[in-house]
Amino acid sequence: MKPELFLGNEAVAQAAIDAGISGVYAYPGTPSTEITEYIQQSKQALDRQVRCNWSANEKTAYEAALGMSYAGKRALVCMKQVGLNVAADVFINSAITGVNGGLVLAVADDPGMHSSQNEQDSRFYGKFAMIPVLEPSNQQESYNMAYEAFQLSEQSQLPVMLRLTTRLSHTRSGVLRREVLQPKSLKLPQSSKQFLLLPIFARKNYRHLLEKQDLLQEWAEQSKYNFFRDGADKSLGVVCCGLGWNYFQEVFADSEIPYPRVKISQYPVPVSIIRKLEELCDELLVVEEGYPLVEEQLHDFFGKGKPVHGKLDGTIDRQGELTTDKVGRALAVIYDEPFSVPECVVPRPPSFCMGCGHVDAFKALDEAIASYGAGHIFSDIGCYALAALPPFESIYTCVDMGASITMAKGAADAGFFPAIAVLGDSTFAHSGITGLLDAVNEKTNMLIVISDNQSVSMTGGQDSAAKDIIETICVGLGVDTRHIRVFVPLKKNHEEMVQIFKEEIEFEGVSVVIPRRECLQKAMWRMKRNKTK
């Protein structure tokens, strides 16, 4: 069999299909989005009737995947690192219920915050939940680990986390595939109480989770993905985690690696392998992308013994993506500057697309509130958050998915007027609905702007769970139909839009304004697809 060229994310997706999944559940989020998109476009997945639509948010995605596992089938659930915060409730509890069919969580972290609010490291969630975590170092391992993770999940009866990072997710390499497995048959759990987390059953399940930890440790010690390699220079031992192994090898691409080293790609941390390295070497260096999870544990292992270097003592920069250059500096390897930036390269800060409907909506909203001064618009995560940048500088908050409505509500509760929340159609379905329910229940004096471009545009135009039903949802939650206003955000409608915003700001209570125009990028993709049919 010849290797096939895959992105890291595509390798995970193909492995899941080959391993016999019956469904993938996800909410789009960079850098994880391509996993689900690949399965959606796969003829193999289509022929096998793999369920692959987008979910409303990461929590609903994880819960649905857990339900498929309950029924005995293999399920894949995908998200980015901040999405795991949304799914944290069910994720942690699923470690206690355990699984029936194999359940694999592919979570893509974004060190460097290329398109995220933070750099959080999902390995901590895996350790917190006490489940196996796999961290591939290249595309072949991404495939192999995703393929084997379903079996590991079924053997341990636990969900298994596959932790990826941006650079691995978005780079390509040749990958050898394996035997294509048949989907599992429907089969209920052996215990009818396994998924009942009532305290009397939850205590028993939690004890089982604790009892499994020795076995998970033993598997990590024996894993083919964790190993020791000797070196002549015992002054330093190097511990490399996941993609850090690749960067470390690149430092010595033209020479023999002098140091003893350990590769870790399956967690819990393999203690005996680390101890072997520690006994041989004078000092240790930990190369890991994200937070200093392993480095912190090695400090605990060795107490006041041999020095452990890494991100905690500044040997490796704690912020941003790991790079070969950073690892090289930590090892005192001198590099020539490989590239210099040519003068013609200019900074390209993010901005709205030409002709974007959000632009016309913000121009009208800014004019409508000009007399109130600055600081009145609370935003959410999405394209419209670009209004924080010049020339608009319209919004003042952007914290997490769904926070626009609830933060504006809190400000309104404090007497702030006008309190205006701006979010998109997908974000509204993701986690804005409950905030609107709070506002309606308390008759909060606020304006909510749901800027509807009919897609999850920031991540590539995926379908929004709220498509064509926003007004119905608002009415169902109790918003007065007279104060649900819809218009088309176009320059020619500017005066009408300003007037509608002013009227709804003056209304005392909850009002919803919906500027609705299809995302131009998505419209172009749609027309292109229609031409090719």
Short mmCIF file of C-alpha atoms in Angstrom, two decimals:
data_model
loop_
_atom_site.label_atom_id
_atom_site.label_comp_id
_atom_site.label_asym_id
_atom_site.label_seq_id
_atom_site.Cartn_x
_atom_site.Cartn_y
_atom_site.Cartn_z
CA MET A 1 0.00 0.00 0.00
CA LYS A 2 1.31 3.46 -0.93
CA PRO A 3 1.24 6.35 1.51
CA GLU A 4 -1.51 8.94 1.00
CA LEU A 5 -0.99 12.65 1.57
CA PHE A 6 -3.04 13.88 4.54
CA LEU A 7 -3.30 16.92 6.76
CA GLY A 8 -2.94 15.90 10.38
CA ASN A 9 -6.67 16.53 10.80
CA GLU A 10 -7.48 14.50 7.70
CA ALA A 11 -5.37 11.62 8.98
CA VAL A 12 -7.47 11.58 12.16
CA ALA A 13 -10.68 11.65 10.13
CA GLN A 14 -9.61 8.85 7.77
CA ALA A 15 -8.44 6.74 10.69
CA ALA A 16 -11.82 7.14 12.38
CA ILE A 17 -13.63 6.07 9.20
CA ASP A 18 -11.29 3.09 8.76
CA ALA A 19 -11.80 2.15 12.42
CA GLY A 20 -15.54 1.81 11.81
CA ILE A 21 -17.12 4.89 13.38
CA SER A 22 -20.87 5.30 13.05
CA GLY A 23 -20.88 9.04 13.74
CA VAL A 24 -18.81 12.19 14.14
CA TYR A 25 -20.11 15.07 16.25
CA ALA A 26 -18.53 18.53 16.33
CA TYR A 27 -18.90 22.28 16.38
CA PRO A 28 -16.53 24.07 13.96
CA GLY A 29 -13.49 25.68 15.53
CA THR A 30 -10.00 26.33 14.19
CA PRO A 31 -7.76 24.29 14.19
CA SER A 32 -10.09 21.27 14.50
CA THR A 33 -12.64 21.97 11.73
CA GLU A 34 -11.10 19.89 8.92
CA ILE A 35 -11.61 16.62 10.80
CA THR A 36 -15.38 16.78 10.46
CA GLU A 37 -15.30 18.44 7.03
CA TYR A 38 -13.19 15.56 5.69
CA ILE A 39 -15.70 13.00 6.95
CA GLN A 40 -18.58 15.03 5.50
CA GLN A 41 -16.92 14.92 2.08
CA SER A 42 -15.78 11.30 2.25
CA LYS A 43 -17.52 8.92 -0.16
CA GLN A 44 -16.44 6.06 2.09
CA ALA A 45 -18.19 7.70 5.06
CA LEU A 46 -21.24 8.45 2.90
CA ASP A 47 -21.47 4.83 1.73
CA ARG A 48 -21.26 3.70 5.36
CA GLN A 49 -23.94 6.21 6.39
CA VAL A 50 -21.67 7.82 8.99
CA ARG A 51 -23.63 10.54 10.77
CA CYS A 52 -21.70 13.79 10.19
CA ASN A 53 -23.82 16.98 10.55
CA TRP A 54 -22.57 19.87 12.70
CA SER A 55 -23.88 20.15 16.26
CA ALA A 56 -25.23 23.30 17.93
CA ASN A 57 -22.24 23.44 20.29
CA GLU A 58 -19.48 21.29 21.76
CA LYS A 59 -21.57 20.13 24.72
CA THR A 60 -24.37 18.82 22.54
CA ALA A 61 -21.78 17.21 20.27
CA TYR A 62 -20.13 15.36 23.15
CA GLU A 63 -23.45 14.28 24.64
CA ALA A 64 -24.62 12.88 21.29
CA ALA A 65 -21.34 11.01 20.84
CA LEU A 66 -21.74 9.58 24.34
CA GLY A 67 -25.25 8.48 23.40
CA MET A 68 -23.92 6.69 20.31
CA SER A 69 -21.32 5.00 22.50
CA TYR A 70 -24.10 4.01 24.94
CA ALA A 71 -25.74 2.20 22.01
CA GLY A 72 -22.54 0.22 21.39
CA LYS A 73 -21.28 2.10 18.32
CA ARG A 74 -17.94 3.85 17.84
CA ALA A 75 -18.17 7.66 17.85
CA LEU A 76 -15.73 10.51 17.24
CA VAL A 77 -16.26 13.95 18.76
CA CYS A 78 -14.13 16.94 17.68
CA MET A 79 -13.57 20.45 19.00
CA LYS A 80 -10.92 23.09 19.63
CA GLN A 81 -9.44 23.67 23.05
CA VAL A 82 -11.85 26.38 24.22
CA GLY A 83 -14.72 24.22 22.97
CA LEU A 84 -13.73 21.66 25.57
CA ASN A 85 -14.62 24.24 28.22
CA VAL A 86 -18.16 24.20 26.83
CA ALA A 87 -18.24 20.40 26.88
CA ALA A 88 -16.39 20.08 30.20
CA ASP A 89 -19.47 19.08 32.21
CA VAL A 90 -20.33 16.01 30.17
CA PHE A 91 -16.66 15.27 29.39
CA ILE A 92 -15.67 14.94 33.04
CA ASN A 93 -18.81 12.96 33.86
CA SER A 94 -18.26 10.60 30.91
CA ALA A 95 -15.03 9.46 32.57
CA ILE A 96 -17.19 8.29 35.47
CA THR A 97 -19.97 6.71 33.41
CA GLY A 98 -17.37 5.14 31.17
CA VAL A 99 -18.29 4.16 27.62
CA ASN A 100 -19.75 1.20 25.79
CA GLY A 101 -18.79 1.62 22.13
CA GLY A 102 -15.41 3.32 21.63
CA LEU A 103 -15.55 7.08 22.17
CA VAL A 104 -12.64 9.26 21.02
CA LEU A 105 -12.37 13.00 21.65
CA ALA A 106 -10.12 14.75 19.11
CA VAL A 107 -9.32 18.16 20.56
CA ALA A 108 -7.07 20.60 18.73
CA ASP A 109 -5.20 23.13 20.84
CA ASP A 110 -4.12 26.49 19.47
CA PRO A 111 -0.78 27.57 20.99
CA GLY A 112 0.03 31.03 19.71
CA MET A 113 -3.67 31.94 19.74
CA HIS A 114 -3.91 32.15 15.94
CA SER A 115 -7.69 32.13 16.21
CA SER A 116 -8.46 31.60 19.89
CA GLN A 117 -8.99 33.47 23.12
CA ASN A 118 -6.33 31.54 25.02
CA GLU A 119 -3.59 28.89 24.79
CA GLN A 120 -5.03 26.36 27.23
CA ASP A 121 -3.63 22.84 27.14
CA SER A 122 -6.23 20.07 26.87
CA ARG A 123 -3.87 17.52 28.40
CA PHE A 124 -4.77 19.04 31.77
CA TYR A 125 -8.42 18.17 31.11
CA GLY A 126 -7.38 14.61 30.30
CA LYS A 127 -5.39 14.37 33.53
CA PHE A 128 -8.28 15.98 35.43
CA ALA A 129 -10.72 13.41 34.03
CA MET A 130 -8.19 10.57 34.62
CA ILE A 131 -8.54 9.12 31.13
CA PRO A 132 -5.92 8.01 28.57
CA VAL A 133 -4.50 10.84 26.45
CA LEU A 134 -2.69 10.32 23.16
CA GLU A 135 -0.50 13.06 21.69
CA PRO A 136 0.85 12.29 18.18
CA SER A 137 4.17 13.69 16.98
CA ASN A 138 3.47 13.44 13.23
CA GLN A 139 0.73 12.67 10.69
CA GLN A 140 1.36 8.90 10.67
CA GLU A 141 0.98 8.81 14.44
CA SER A 142 -2.15 10.96 14.11
CA TYR A 143 -3.62 8.22 11.93
CA ASN A 144 -2.31 5.30 13.98
CA MET A 145 -3.36 6.75 17.31
CA ALA A 146 -6.82 7.74 16.12
CA TYR A 147 -7.28 4.24 14.66
CA GLU A 148 -6.11 2.50 17.83
CA ALA A 149 -7.82 4.92 20.22
CA PHE A 150 -11.21 3.30 19.65
CA GLN A 151 -9.87 -0.08 20.72
CA LEU A 152 -8.13 1.53 23.71
CA SER A 153 -11.42 3.18 24.63
CA GLU A 154 -13.28 -0.13 24.50
CA GLN A 155 -10.54 -1.95 26.44
CA SER A 156 -10.46 0.67 29.18
CA GLN A 157 -14.21 1.39 28.94
CA LEU A 158 -13.22 5.06 29.06
CA PRO A 159 -13.28 7.94 26.58
CA VAL A 160 -9.84 8.53 25.05
CA MET A 161 -8.52 12.00 24.24
CA LEU A 162 -6.45 12.61 21.10
CA ARG A 163 -4.65 15.91 21.64
CA LEU A 164 -3.52 17.78 18.52
CA THR A 165 -1.97 21.22 18.06
CA THR A 166 -2.21 23.72 15.20
CA ARG A 167 1.01 22.89 13.36
CA LEU A 168 0.30 19.16 13.32
CA SER A 169 -3.35 19.66 12.38
CA HIS A 170 -2.53 21.87 9.41
CA THR A 171 0.55 20.29 7.83
CA ARG A 172 0.64 17.38 5.38
CA SER A 173 2.64 14.20 5.15
CA GLY A 174 2.38 10.74 3.64
CA VAL A 175 0.34 8.30 5.73
CA LEU A 176 -0.04 4.54 5.43
CA ARG A 177 -3.57 3.36 6.10
CA ARG A 178 -4.71 0.15 7.78
CA GLU A 179 -7.44 -2.43 7.36
CA VAL A 180 -10.92 -0.96 7.08
CA LEU A 181 -13.04 -2.26 9.96
CA GLN A 182 -16.77 -2.80 9.95
CA PRO A 183 -18.98 -0.62 12.18
CA LYS A 184 -19.97 -2.15 15.49
CA SER A 185 -23.45 -3.59 16.05
CA LEU A 186 -25.96 -2.05 18.40
CA LYS A 187 -25.34 -3.33 21.92
CA LEU A 188 -26.47 -1.94 25.25
CA PRO A 189 -24.05 -1.67 28.21
CA GLN A 190 -23.68 -4.77 30.38
CA SER A 191 -24.72 -2.79 33.43
CA SER A 192 -28.08 -1.03 33.25
CA LYS A 193 -26.80 1.43 35.90
CA GLN A 194 -23.54 2.39 34.16
CA PHE A 195 -24.83 5.64 32.72
CA LEU A 196 -26.91 6.60 35.76
CA LEU A 197 -24.89 9.14 37.72
CA LEU A 198 -27.27 9.25 40.65
CA PRO A 199 -25.05 9.46 43.74
CA ILE A 200 -25.56 5.81 44.72
CA PHE A 201 -24.29 4.67 41.31
CA ALA A 202 -21.86 7.53 40.70
CA ARG A 203 -19.84 6.69 43.83
CA LYS A 204 -19.44 3.11 42.61
CA ASN A 205 -18.46 4.25 39.11
CA TYR A 206 -15.96 6.76 40.48
CA ARG A 207 -14.32 4.01 42.52
CA HIS A 208 -14.02 1.94 39.33
CA LEU A 209 -12.38 4.94 37.59
CA LEU A 210 -9.83 5.18 40.41
CA GLU A 211 -9.17 1.44 40.25
CA LYS A 212 -8.38 1.71 36.52
CA GLN A 213 -5.57 4.21 37.05
CA ASP A 214 -2.90 1.55 37.75
CA LEU A 215 -3.83 -0.21 34.51
CA LEU A 216 -3.70 3.07 32.53
CA GLN A 217 -0.27 3.73 34.04
CA GLU A 218 0.91 0.24 33.06
CA TRP A 219 -0.35 0.71 29.50
CA ALA A 220 1.50 4.03 29.24
CA GLU A 221 4.72 2.37 30.48
CA GLN A 222 4.38 -0.33 27.83
CA SER A 223 3.13 1.88 25.01
CA LYS A 224 5.07 1.77 21.74
CA TYR A 225 4.54 5.53 21.56
CA ASN A 226 6.56 6.10 24.76
CA PHE A 227 10.22 5.13 24.63
CA PHE A 228 13.79 5.83 25.76
CA ARG A 229 16.79 6.43 23.50
CA ASP A 230 20.31 6.61 24.89
CA GLY A 231 22.97 9.23 24.13
CA ALA A 232 26.66 9.76 24.91
CA ASP A 233 26.34 13.12 26.70
CA LYS A 234 24.76 12.44 30.09
CA SER A 235 24.93 16.08 31.19
CA LEU A 236 21.38 16.52 29.95
CA GLY A 237 18.37 14.27 29.46
CA VAL A 238 15.57 15.49 27.23
CA VAL A 239 11.87 14.66 27.62
CA CYS A 240 9.87 15.37 24.45
CA CYS A 241 6.07 15.32 24.32
CA GLY A 242 4.04 14.89 21.15
CA LEU A 243 5.08 17.29 18.41
CA GLY A 244 8.01 18.41 20.59
CA TRP A 245 9.73 15.16 19.55
CA ASN A 246 9.75 16.33 15.94
CA TYR A 247 11.16 19.75 16.79
CA PHE A 248 13.89 18.14 18.91
CA GLN A 249 14.89 15.80 16.08
CA GLU A 250 14.98 18.70 13.60
CA VAL A 251 17.52 20.49 15.79
CA PHE A 252 19.91 17.59 15.15
CA ALA A 253 18.85 16.91 11.57
CA ASP A 254 22.46 17.11 10.35
CA SER A 255 24.18 15.46 13.29
CA GLU A 256 23.88 12.64 15.79
CA ILE A 257 21.71 13.41 18.80
CA PRO A 258 24.11 13.54 21.76
CA TYR A 259 21.63 13.39 24.64
CA PRO A 260 19.61 10.55 26.18
CA ARG A 261 15.95 11.29 25.55
CA VAL A 262 12.44 10.10 26.19
CA LYS A 263 9.44 10.48 23.90
CA ILE A 264 6.00 10.72 25.51
CA SER A 265 2.89 10.39 23.38
CA GLN A 266 0.61 8.36 25.66
CA TYR A 267 -0.46 9.58 29.09
CA PRO A 268 -0.46 9.15 32.09
CA VAL A 269 3.23 10.08 32.16
CA PRO A 270 5.31 6.84 32.06
CA VAL A 271 7.12 7.15 35.38
CA SER A 272 9.59 4.26 35.04
CA ILE A 273 10.89 5.49 31.66
CA ILE A 274 11.34 8.99 33.05
CA ARG A 275 13.15 7.62 36.12
CA LYS A 276 15.59 5.77 33.89
CA LEU A 277 16.45 9.04 32.18
CA GLU A 278 16.71 10.88 35.48
CA GLU A 279 19.11 8.31 36.93
CA LEU A 280 21.43 8.61 33.92
CA CYS A 281 21.54 12.39 33.50
CA ASP A 282 22.70 15.38 35.50
CA GLU A 283 19.82 17.65 34.46
CA LEU A 284 16.59 17.35 32.52
CA LEU A 285 14.95 19.49 29.83
CA VAL A 286 11.24 19.09 29.02
CA VAL A 287 10.12 19.96 25.48
CA GLU A 288 6.33 20.20 25.36
CA GLU A 289 3.85 22.35 23.49
CA GLY A 290 1.26 24.15 25.58
CA TYR A 291 1.40 24.32 29.35
CA PRO A 292 4.24 22.78 31.43
CA LEU A 293 2.18 19.73 32.39
CA VAL A 294 5.00 17.18 32.34
CA GLU A 295 7.57 19.63 33.67
CA GLU A 296 5.40 20.28 36.73
CA GLN A 297 5.06 16.56 37.37
CA LEU A 298 8.82 15.99 37.08
CA HIS A 299 9.42 18.62 39.72
CA ASP A 300 7.11 16.58 41.91
CA PHE A 301 8.87 13.31 41.04
CA PHE A 302 12.32 14.53 41.88
CA GLY A 303 11.62 17.08 44.61
CA LYS A 304 14.81 18.99 45.36
CA GLY A 305 16.95 16.62 43.28
CA LYS A 306 18.27 17.17 39.80
CA PRO A 307 17.35 20.40 38.02
CA VAL A 308 14.41 20.25 35.61
CA HIS A 309 14.32 22.91 32.91
CA GLY A 310 11.61 23.95 30.51
CA LYS A 311 8.87 26.54 30.43
CA LEU A 312 8.68 27.11 34.17
CA ASP A 313 12.23 28.47 34.46
CA GLY A 314 12.16 30.26 31.09
CA THR A 315 14.55 27.91 29.29
CA ILE A 316 11.79 27.59 26.70
CA ASP A 317 9.46 30.50 25.99
CA ARG A 318 6.21 29.78 27.80
CA GLN A 319 4.03 31.67 25.31
CA GLY A 320 3.18 30.77 21.75
CA GLU A 321 3.87 27.81 19.52
CA LEU A 322 6.85 25.57 20.07
CA THR A 323 9.38 25.79 17.21
CA THR A 324 12.60 24.12 16.20
CA ASP A 325 14.34 27.42 16.83
CA LYS A 326 13.03 27.64 20.40
CA VAL A 327 14.15 24.08 21.11
CA GLY A 328 17.52 24.77 19.53
CA ARG A 329 18.07 27.81 21.75
CA ALA A 330 17.13 25.77 24.81
CA LEU A 331 19.82 23.26 23.82
CA ALA A 332 22.32 26.06 23.08
CA VAL A 333 22.52 25.01 19.43
CA ILE A 334 23.48 27.97 17.27
CA TYR A 335 21.45 28.58 14.13
CA ASP A 336 21.97 30.80 11.17
CA GLU A 337 18.91 32.89 10.45
CA PRO A 338 17.18 30.64 7.85
CA PHE A 339 15.05 33.35 6.31
CA SER A 340 14.80 37.12 6.50
CA VAL A 341 11.48 38.87 5.98
CA PRO A 342 11.56 40.82 2.68
CA GLU A 343 10.61 44.47 2.80
CA CYS A 344 7.63 43.93 0.51
CA VAL A 345 5.91 41.90 3.22
CA VAL A 346 3.62 44.22 5.16
CA PRO A 347 1.46 43.49 8.19
CA ARG A 348 -2.01 42.28 7.27
CA PRO A 349 -4.25 42.68 10.31
CA PRO A 350 -7.61 40.85 10.10
CA SER A 351 -10.50 42.87 8.72
CA PHE A 352 -14.04 42.46 7.41
CA CYS A 353 -14.42 41.04 3.91
CA MET A 354 -15.32 43.55 1.20
CA GLY A 355 -19.10 43.92 1.07
CA CYS A 356 -19.72 42.07 4.37
CA GLY A 357 -23.19 42.65 5.81
CA HIS A 358 -21.74 43.10 9.32
CA VAL A 359 -20.09 46.32 8.09
CA ASP A 360 -23.39 47.93 7.11
CA ALA A 361 -25.02 46.78 10.33
CA PHE A 362 -22.25 48.25 12.50
CA LYS A 363 -22.24 51.55 10.60
CA ALA A 364 -25.95 51.92 11.34
CA LEU A 365 -25.63 50.80 14.95
CA ASP A 366 -22.69 53.13 15.59
CA GLU A 367 -24.69 56.07 14.25
CA ALA A 368 -27.75 55.11 16.30
CA ILE A 369 -25.81 55.10 19.59
CA ALA A 370 -23.42 57.96 18.85
CA SER A 371 -25.14 60.28 21.34
CA TYR A 372 -24.65 57.81 24.22
CA GLY A 373 -20.84 57.78 24.04
CA ALA A 374 -18.50 54.79 23.98
CA GLY A 375 -18.66 51.41 25.68
CA HIS A 376 -22.20 50.22 25.04
CA ILE A 377 -21.73 47.21 22.74
CA PHE A 378 -20.94 43.75 24.12
CA SER A 379 -19.78 41.28 21.47
CA ASP A 380 -19.38 37.55 21.08
CA ILE A 381 -16.94 35.27 19.21
CA GLY A 382 -17.29 35.55 15.44
CA CYS A 383 -16.51 37.68 12.36
CA TYR A 384 -18.43 40.61 13.84
CA ALA A 385 -15.83 40.81 16.66
CA LEU A 386 -13.58 42.44 14.05
CA ALA A 387 -15.57 45.59 14.83
CA ALA A 388 -13.23 45.94 17.82
CA LEU A 389 -10.54 47.07 15.36
CA PRO A 390 -10.19 50.37 13.48
CA PRO A 391 -11.97 52.02 11.82
CA PHE A 392 -14.98 50.83 13.82
CA GLU A 393 -13.75 50.29 17.41
CA SER A 394 -17.41 49.69 18.19
CA ILE A 395 -17.26 46.77 20.65
CA TYR A 396 -15.70 46.59 24.08
CA THR A 397 -16.05 42.96 25.20
CA CYS A 398 -15.34 39.58 23.59
CA VAL A 399 -14.82 36.91 26.23
CA ASP A 400 -16.39 33.59 25.31
CA MET A 401 -19.17 32.01 23.27
CA GLY A 402 -22.50 33.35 24.48
CA ALA A 403 -21.11 36.02 26.80
CA SER A 404 -22.39 38.98 24.78
CA ILE A 405 -26.01 38.71 25.92
CA THR A 406 -25.27 37.77 29.52
CA MET A 407 -22.57 40.43 29.99
CA ALA A 408 -24.83 43.09 28.50
CA LYS A 409 -27.58 41.85 30.79
CA GLY A 410 -25.31 42.21 33.83
CA ALA A 411 -24.46 45.75 32.78
CA ALA A 412 -28.15 46.50 32.29
CA ASP A 413 -28.88 45.05 35.73
CA ALA A 414 -26.37 47.57 37.07
CA GLY A 415 -28.31 50.42 35.42
CA PHE A 416 -26.12 50.80 32.34
CA PHE A 417 -28.01 52.19 29.31
CA PRO A 418 -28.15 51.35 26.53
CA ALA A 419 -26.84 47.79 26.96
CA ILE A 420 -26.45 46.19 23.53
CA ALA A 421 -25.32 42.64 22.73
CA VAL A 422 -24.08 41.67 19.26
CA LEU A 423 -23.71 38.03 18.25
CA GLY A 424 -24.09 35.87 15.17
CA ASP A 425 -26.71 33.34 14.20
CA SER A 426 -24.52 30.35 14.99
CA THR A 427 -23.31 31.79 18.28
CA PHE A 428 -26.91 32.49 19.22
CA ALA A 429 -27.72 28.79 18.73
CA HIS A 430 -24.42 27.73 20.38
CA SER A 431 -24.94 29.42 23.74
CA GLY A 432 -26.83 32.69 23.32
CA ILE A 433 -30.29 31.18 23.69
CA THR A 434 -30.06 30.65 27.44
CA GLY A 435 -28.85 34.23 27.95
CA LEU A 436 -31.87 35.52 26.03
CA LEU A 437 -34.14 33.38 28.22
CA ASP A 438 -32.63 35.01 31.33
CA ALA A 439 -33.18 38.46 29.84
CA VAL A 440 -36.79 37.70 28.92
CA ASN A 441 -37.57 36.20 32.31
CA GLU A 442 -36.28 39.32 34.06
CA LYS A 443 -37.63 41.79 31.48
CA THR A 444 -34.13 43.26 31.14
CA ASN A 445 -33.91 46.58 29.36
CA MET A 446 -31.52 45.68 26.54
CA LEU A 447 -31.10 45.35 22.81
CA ILE A 448 -29.84 42.11 21.27
CA VAL A 449 -28.50 42.23 17.71
CA ILE A 450 -28.29 38.82 16.03
CA SER A 451 -26.24 39.55 12.92
CA ASP A 452 -27.41 36.68 10.74
CA ASN A 453 -25.13 35.74 7.84
CA GLN A 454 -26.65 32.25 7.74
CA SER A 455 -23.47 30.32 8.45
CA VAL A 456 -20.54 29.80 10.78
CA SER A 457 -18.48 32.03 8.56
CA MET A 458 -15.32 32.52 10.58
CA THR A 459 -14.45 28.82 10.33
CA GLY A 460 -15.35 28.40 6.67
CA GLY A 461 -19.11 28.72 6.17
CA GLN A 462 -20.47 25.66 7.96
CA ASP A 463 -24.23 25.48 8.48
CA SER A 464 -25.67 27.32 11.46
CA ALA A 465 -27.98 25.37 13.77
CA ALA A 466 -30.25 28.45 13.89
CA LYS A 467 -30.65 28.80 10.12
CA ASP A 468 -34.16 30.06 9.25
CA ILE A 469 -35.50 29.65 12.80
CA ILE A 470 -34.10 32.62 14.74
CA GLU A 471 -37.40 34.50 14.96
CA THR A 472 -39.22 31.30 15.94
CA ILE A 473 -36.72 30.70 18.74
CA CYS A 474 -37.03 34.29 19.98
CA VAL A 475 -40.82 34.09 20.01
CA GLY A 476 -40.67 30.74 21.79
CA LEU A 477 -38.45 32.24 24.48
CA GLY A 478 -40.97 35.01 25.05
CA VAL A 479 -39.69 38.01 23.09
CA ASP A 480 -42.54 40.33 22.07
CA THR A 481 -43.07 39.84 18.32
CA ARG A 482 -43.45 43.63 17.91
CA HIS A 483 -39.83 43.96 19.02
CA ILE A 484 -38.27 41.35 16.78
CA ARG A 485 -37.13 43.48 13.83
CA VAL A 486 -35.49 42.15 10.68
CA PHE A 487 -33.77 44.07 7.89
CA VAL A 488 -31.27 43.53 5.10
CA PRO A 489 -27.94 45.21 5.97
CA LEU A 490 -27.18 47.13 2.80
CA LYS A 491 -25.87 50.64 2.27
CA LYS A 492 -29.11 51.67 0.58
CA ASN A 493 -31.05 50.73 3.76
CA HIS A 494 -28.84 52.75 6.09
CA GLU A 495 -31.43 55.31 7.24
CA GLU A 496 -34.02 52.60 7.86
CA MET A 497 -31.51 50.56 9.90
CA VAL A 498 -30.50 53.54 12.04
CA GLN A 499 -34.16 54.30 12.74
CA ILE A 500 -34.92 50.70 13.76
CA PHE A 501 -31.92 50.59 16.09
CA LYS A 502 -32.97 53.89 17.72
CA GLU A 503 -36.54 52.71 18.21
CA GLU A 504 -35.54 49.44 19.82
CA ILE A 505 -32.95 51.08 22.05
CA GLU A 506 -35.69 53.36 23.37
CA PHE A 507 -38.05 50.42 23.98
CA GLU A 508 -37.99 49.49 27.67
CA GLY A 509 -37.53 45.72 27.72
CA VAL A 510 -35.94 43.02 25.59
CA SER A 511 -35.82 43.69 21.89
CA VAL A 512 -34.11 41.73 19.13
CA VAL A 513 -32.86 43.19 15.86
CA ILE A 514 -31.79 40.78 13.12
CA PRO A 515 -29.67 42.17 10.25
CA ARG A 516 -29.85 39.28 7.76
CA ARG A 517 -27.71 38.83 4.67
CA GLU A 518 -25.86 35.71 3.53
CA CYS A 519 -22.10 35.71 4.05
CA LEU A 520 -20.54 36.79 0.76
CA GLN A 521 -17.85 34.13 0.95
CA LYS A 522 -20.45 31.42 1.45
CA ALA A 523 -22.59 32.84 -1.34
CA MET A 524 -19.64 32.63 -3.73
CA TRP A 525 -18.91 29.02 -2.69
CA ARG A 526 -22.60 28.15 -3.14
CA MET A 527 -22.74 29.65 -6.63
CA LYS A 528 -19.49 27.92 -7.59
CA ARG A 529 -20.86 24.57 -6.43
CA ASN A 530 -24.12 25.14 -8.32
CA LYS A 531 -22.17 25.82 -11.53
CA THR A 532 -20.29 22.54 -11.23
CA LYS A 533 -23.49 20.48 -10.78
#
